[in-house]
């Protein structure tokens, strides 16, 4: 079984994951605002204003929690991200909904036909009902029979048209769109930074979260926002950095000129 040794990566080695973490909801401005409110310690013991606000805002917090897990759509949004440390670099990646580069034309045609049929059924429904009602009125059927017949036919048209539209849309979406897992948003190699600082923005402390700032000298080279329990990930990244740089320097010293 292949297992990464943090930072130890000869040039021909396969890139292997060392550690992977996920951002907290404190990555988002709304989460940081909740963290500020939750930190309000006005009150006695556990009966504080912040704790009462935390109980009242559980639905909003859950919404943010699941929002961060949703895949990004065509690179527009910033959710669905995770942070990964490999034996070569630190990566921000996401699950992203993208256009399918190899859609199957037959299924697209079937989906479009189902969609058109469903729309036509809804468009023709009023005209069909008027014609049917006129023909039934001229007959000797009872009014109750006419009404029940109209209701049954209307229900069938609505159900059939709706099902056709839903099936057409689903088939088209499946063929046109695809989910690309672990799309790299940005990355930095382990020898491209010297230090890592934790920037805890207001509201992030309550969630035990913070931004990891990777610096080369005094210049910020890379940033991971809202990392949950950032100290642990920072420590592992620094160990990987030192190992990677040490191995690279050793390989450079032992290299034999051609």
Short mmCIF file of C-alpha atoms in Angstrom, two decimals:
data_model
loop_
_atom_site.label_atom_id
_atom_site.label_comp_id
_atom_site.label_asym_id
_atom_site.label_seq_id
_atom_site.Cartn_x
_atom_site.Cartn_y
_atom_site.Cartn_z
CA UNK A 1 0.00 0.00 0.00
CA UNK A 2 1.34 3.43 -0.96
CA UNK A 3 1.64 5.89 1.88
CA UNK A 4 3.10 9.39 1.76
CA UNK A 5 6.01 10.40 3.94
CA UNK A 6 5.42 14.08 4.61
CA UNK A 7 7.57 16.10 2.23
CA UNK A 8 9.77 13.20 1.08
CA UNK A 9 9.24 13.15 -2.68
CA UNK A 10 11.87 12.22 -5.25
CA UNK A 11 11.28 13.77 -8.71
CA UNK A 12 9.82 10.57 -10.18
CA UNK A 13 7.53 9.81 -7.23
CA UNK A 14 3.77 9.83 -7.51
CA UNK A 15 1.95 12.66 -5.76
CA UNK A 16 0.23 11.24 -2.69
CA UNK A 17 -2.11 12.86 -0.16
CA UNK A 18 -0.67 13.44 3.31
CA UNK A 19 -3.59 15.24 4.95
CA UNK A 20 -6.90 16.73 3.93
CA UNK A 21 -9.09 19.20 5.85
CA UNK A 22 -12.27 21.13 5.15
CA UNK A 23 -13.04 24.80 5.75
CA UNK A 24 -15.34 25.86 8.54
CA UNK A 25 -18.47 27.91 7.92
CA UNK A 26 -16.36 30.72 9.41
CA UNK A 27 -14.82 30.99 5.95
CA UNK A 28 -17.90 32.95 4.88
CA UNK A 29 -18.88 36.42 6.02
CA UNK A 30 -22.23 35.13 7.30
CA UNK A 31 -20.43 32.52 9.41
CA UNK A 32 -18.08 35.15 10.83
CA UNK A 33 -21.08 37.30 11.77
CA UNK A 34 -22.64 34.33 13.57
CA UNK A 35 -19.36 33.75 15.40
CA UNK A 36 -19.36 37.35 16.63
CA UNK A 37 -22.92 37.00 17.90
CA UNK A 38 -22.20 33.66 19.56
CA UNK A 39 -19.25 35.22 21.42
CA UNK A 40 -21.47 37.68 23.28
CA UNK A 41 -21.08 36.64 26.93
CA UNK A 42 -23.74 38.89 28.44
CA UNK A 43 -25.52 36.77 31.02
CA UNK A 44 -24.83 34.24 33.75
CA UNK A 45 -22.96 30.93 33.36
CA UNK A 46 -24.23 29.17 30.20
CA UNK A 47 -27.30 31.43 30.06
CA UNK A 48 -25.62 34.01 27.88
CA UNK A 49 -27.00 36.06 25.03
CA UNK A 50 -24.59 34.36 22.62
CA UNK A 51 -25.83 30.87 23.54
CA UNK A 52 -29.45 31.90 23.07
CA UNK A 53 -28.60 33.33 19.65
CA UNK A 54 -26.78 30.09 18.81
CA UNK A 55 -29.90 28.05 19.59
CA UNK A 56 -32.14 30.38 17.60
CA UNK A 57 -29.85 30.39 14.56
CA UNK A 58 -29.39 26.62 14.21
CA UNK A 59 -31.33 26.51 10.88
CA UNK A 60 -29.08 29.22 9.39
CA UNK A 61 -25.93 27.51 10.63
CA UNK A 62 -27.08 24.19 9.13
CA UNK A 63 -27.79 25.96 5.84
CA UNK A 64 -24.24 27.33 5.77
CA UNK A 65 -22.84 23.92 6.72
CA UNK A 66 -24.50 22.14 3.80
CA UNK A 67 -23.84 25.08 1.46
CA UNK A 68 -20.07 24.62 1.92
CA UNK A 69 -20.41 20.98 0.85
CA UNK A 70 -22.29 21.65 -2.38
CA UNK A 71 -20.26 21.42 -5.60
CA UNK A 72 -19.27 24.65 -7.29
CA UNK A 73 -21.16 25.44 -10.51
CA UNK A 74 -18.98 26.23 -13.52
CA UNK A 75 -16.39 27.90 -11.29
CA UNK A 76 -18.78 30.68 -10.25
CA UNK A 77 -19.01 30.06 -6.50
CA UNK A 78 -16.49 29.33 -3.76
CA UNK A 79 -18.18 26.47 -1.95
CA UNK A 80 -17.51 22.75 -2.18
CA UNK A 81 -13.83 23.33 -1.35
CA UNK A 82 -11.32 21.31 0.63
CA UNK A 83 -7.66 21.80 1.46
CA UNK A 84 -5.16 19.04 0.75
CA UNK A 85 -1.51 18.58 1.65
CA UNK A 86 0.44 16.22 -0.58
CA UNK A 87 4.08 15.18 -0.58
CA UNK A 88 4.75 18.01 -3.06
CA UNK A 89 2.37 20.91 -2.51
CA UNK A 90 -0.59 22.46 -0.66
CA UNK A 91 -3.78 22.53 -2.71
CA UNK A 92 -7.18 24.19 -2.53
CA UNK A 93 -9.55 22.01 -4.53
CA UNK A 94 -13.29 21.76 -5.08
CA UNK A 95 -15.97 19.56 -6.57
CA UNK A 96 -17.28 21.42 -9.61
CA UNK A 97 -20.21 21.02 -11.98
CA UNK A 98 -18.82 21.40 -15.51
CA UNK A 99 -19.97 20.94 -19.10
CA UNK A 100 -19.68 17.38 -20.34
CA UNK A 101 -17.10 17.37 -23.14
CA UNK A 102 -18.43 14.12 -24.63
CA UNK A 103 -22.24 14.14 -24.45
CA UNK A 104 -24.20 11.39 -26.21
CA UNK A 105 -26.23 12.95 -29.07
CA UNK A 106 -28.95 10.28 -28.98
CA UNK A 107 -29.78 10.91 -25.34
CA UNK A 108 -29.73 14.68 -25.89
CA UNK A 109 -32.19 14.24 -28.77
CA UNK A 110 -34.48 12.06 -26.64
CA UNK A 111 -34.35 14.54 -23.77
CA UNK A 112 -35.17 17.46 -26.08
CA UNK A 113 -38.09 15.52 -27.62
CA UNK A 114 -39.53 14.70 -24.18
CA UNK A 115 -39.22 18.35 -23.18
CA UNK A 116 -40.99 19.55 -26.34
CA UNK A 117 -43.76 16.95 -25.97
CA UNK A 118 -44.38 18.01 -22.36
CA UNK A 119 -44.55 21.70 -23.28
CA UNK A 120 -46.94 20.98 -26.18
CA UNK A 121 -49.21 18.97 -23.90
CA UNK A 122 -49.51 21.92 -21.54
CA UNK A 123 -50.02 24.37 -24.41
CA UNK A 124 -52.73 22.26 -26.05
CA UNK A 125 -54.52 21.49 -22.79
CA UNK A 126 -56.83 24.59 -22.75
CA UNK A 127 -57.76 24.16 -26.44
CA UNK A 128 -58.44 20.46 -25.98
CA UNK A 129 -60.67 21.10 -22.97
CA UNK A 130 -62.73 23.71 -24.82
CA UNK A 131 -63.30 21.40 -27.80
CA UNK A 132 -64.09 18.44 -25.58
CA UNK A 133 -66.48 20.43 -23.43
CA UNK A 134 -68.38 21.69 -26.49
CA UNK A 135 -68.78 18.19 -27.89
CA UNK A 136 -69.91 16.76 -24.58
CA UNK A 137 -72.44 19.50 -23.95
CA UNK A 138 -74.20 18.59 -27.19
CA UNK A 139 -74.56 14.99 -26.06
CA UNK A 140 -77.14 13.63 -23.64
CA UNK A 141 -74.64 12.82 -20.93
CA UNK A 142 -75.31 14.09 -17.43
CA UNK A 143 -73.42 17.13 -16.21
CA UNK A 144 -71.66 15.07 -13.56
CA UNK A 145 -70.35 12.67 -16.20
CA UNK A 146 -69.03 15.59 -18.26
CA UNK A 147 -67.25 17.08 -15.26
CA UNK A 148 -65.67 13.81 -14.15
CA UNK A 149 -64.51 13.07 -17.70
CA UNK A 150 -62.95 16.52 -18.04
CA UNK A 151 -61.20 16.19 -14.70
CA UNK A 152 -59.79 12.77 -15.56
CA UNK A 153 -58.50 13.87 -18.97
CA UNK A 154 -57.08 17.12 -17.55
CA UNK A 155 -55.30 15.16 -14.83
CA UNK A 156 -53.81 12.76 -17.38
CA UNK A 157 -52.58 15.61 -19.56
CA UNK A 158 -51.08 17.48 -16.63
CA UNK A 159 -49.42 14.38 -15.21
CA UNK A 160 -48.14 13.23 -18.60
CA UNK A 161 -46.88 16.67 -19.57
CA UNK A 162 -45.22 17.25 -16.23
CA UNK A 163 -43.54 13.84 -16.25
CA UNK A 164 -42.35 14.37 -19.81
CA UNK A 165 -40.84 17.77 -18.96
CA UNK A 166 -39.14 16.48 -15.81
CA UNK A 167 -37.69 13.44 -17.61
CA UNK A 168 -36.50 15.61 -20.50
CA UNK A 169 -34.78 18.13 -18.22
CA UNK A 170 -33.12 15.39 -16.13
CA UNK A 171 -31.88 13.58 -19.24
CA UNK A 172 -30.51 16.78 -20.73
CA UNK A 173 -28.80 17.80 -17.47
CA UNK A 174 -27.20 14.38 -17.08
CA UNK A 175 -25.78 14.50 -20.60
CA UNK A 176 -24.77 18.16 -20.75
CA UNK A 177 -23.37 18.58 -17.22
CA UNK A 178 -20.92 16.48 -15.25
CA UNK A 179 -19.25 16.65 -11.82
CA UNK A 180 -15.49 17.00 -11.79
CA UNK A 181 -14.18 15.85 -8.41
CA UNK A 182 -11.09 17.41 -6.83
CA UNK A 183 -10.65 20.27 -9.30
CA UNK A 184 -7.54 22.25 -8.36
CA UNK A 185 -8.44 25.89 -7.63
CA UNK A 186 -4.94 26.98 -6.62
CA UNK A 187 -1.82 25.41 -5.15
CA UNK A 188 1.66 26.15 -3.88
CA UNK A 189 4.71 23.89 -3.86
CA UNK A 190 6.26 23.03 -0.51
CA UNK A 191 9.46 24.97 -1.27
CA UNK A 192 7.68 28.17 -2.29
CA UNK A 193 7.07 29.42 1.27
CA UNK A 194 9.12 29.88 4.44
CA UNK A 195 6.60 30.44 7.22
CA UNK A 196 2.90 29.90 7.88
CA UNK A 197 0.90 32.31 10.01
CA UNK A 198 -2.64 31.98 11.38
CA UNK A 199 -4.85 34.99 10.70
CA UNK A 200 -7.92 34.66 12.92
CA UNK A 201 -10.55 37.11 11.68
CA UNK A 202 -13.26 38.45 14.02
CA UNK A 203 -15.90 35.75 14.47
CA UNK A 204 -13.66 32.84 13.48
CA UNK A 205 -12.32 32.15 16.98
CA UNK A 206 -15.68 30.84 18.21
CA UNK A 207 -15.51 28.11 15.52
CA UNK A 208 -11.83 27.33 16.31
CA UNK A 209 -11.00 28.38 12.76
CA UNK A 210 -8.66 30.80 11.01
CA UNK A 211 -6.91 31.63 7.74
CA UNK A 212 -3.55 30.01 7.03
CA UNK A 213 -1.21 32.54 5.43
CA UNK A 214 1.81 31.06 3.63
CA UNK A 215 4.62 33.59 3.36
CA UNK A 216 7.88 33.74 1.45
CA UNK A 217 9.89 36.28 3.36
CA UNK A 218 7.46 39.09 4.19
CA UNK A 219 5.28 38.50 1.13
CA UNK A 220 2.04 36.53 1.29
CA UNK A 221 2.33 33.75 -1.30
CA UNK A 222 -0.78 31.69 -0.57
CA UNK A 223 -3.83 31.70 1.69
CA UNK A 224 -6.34 29.09 2.82
CA UNK A 225 -9.48 30.68 4.26
CA UNK A 226 -11.43 29.50 7.29
CA UNK A 227 -9.42 26.35 8.04
CA UNK A 228 -10.99 24.35 10.86
CA UNK A 229 -8.47 23.82 13.70
CA UNK A 230 -5.71 25.51 11.70
CA UNK A 231 -2.85 24.82 14.13
CA UNK A 232 -2.84 21.09 13.39
CA UNK A 233 -2.81 21.59 9.62
CA UNK A 234 -0.18 24.33 9.95
CA UNK A 235 2.11 22.04 11.96
CA UNK A 236 1.83 19.24 9.40
CA UNK A 237 2.46 21.62 6.50
CA UNK A 238 5.62 22.96 8.18
CA UNK A 239 6.94 19.44 8.78
CA UNK A 240 6.28 18.58 5.14
CA UNK A 241 7.96 21.80 4.05
CA UNK A 242 11.13 21.11 6.04
CA UNK A 243 11.33 17.51 4.83
CA UNK A 244 10.69 18.46 1.21
CA UNK A 245 13.28 21.24 1.20
CA UNK A 246 15.83 19.02 2.97
CA UNK A 247 15.39 16.15 0.50
CA UNK A 248 15.55 18.53 -2.46
CA UNK A 249 18.78 20.10 -1.21
CA UNK A 250 20.28 16.65 -0.59
CA UNK A 251 19.38 15.54 -4.12
CA UNK A 252 20.90 18.72 -5.56
CA UNK A 253 24.14 18.14 -3.68
CA UNK A 254 24.45 14.52 -4.78
CA UNK A 255 23.52 15.17 -8.40
CA UNK A 256 26.32 14.19 -10.79
CA UNK A 257 26.84 16.55 -13.75
CA UNK A 258 26.29 14.91 -17.12
#
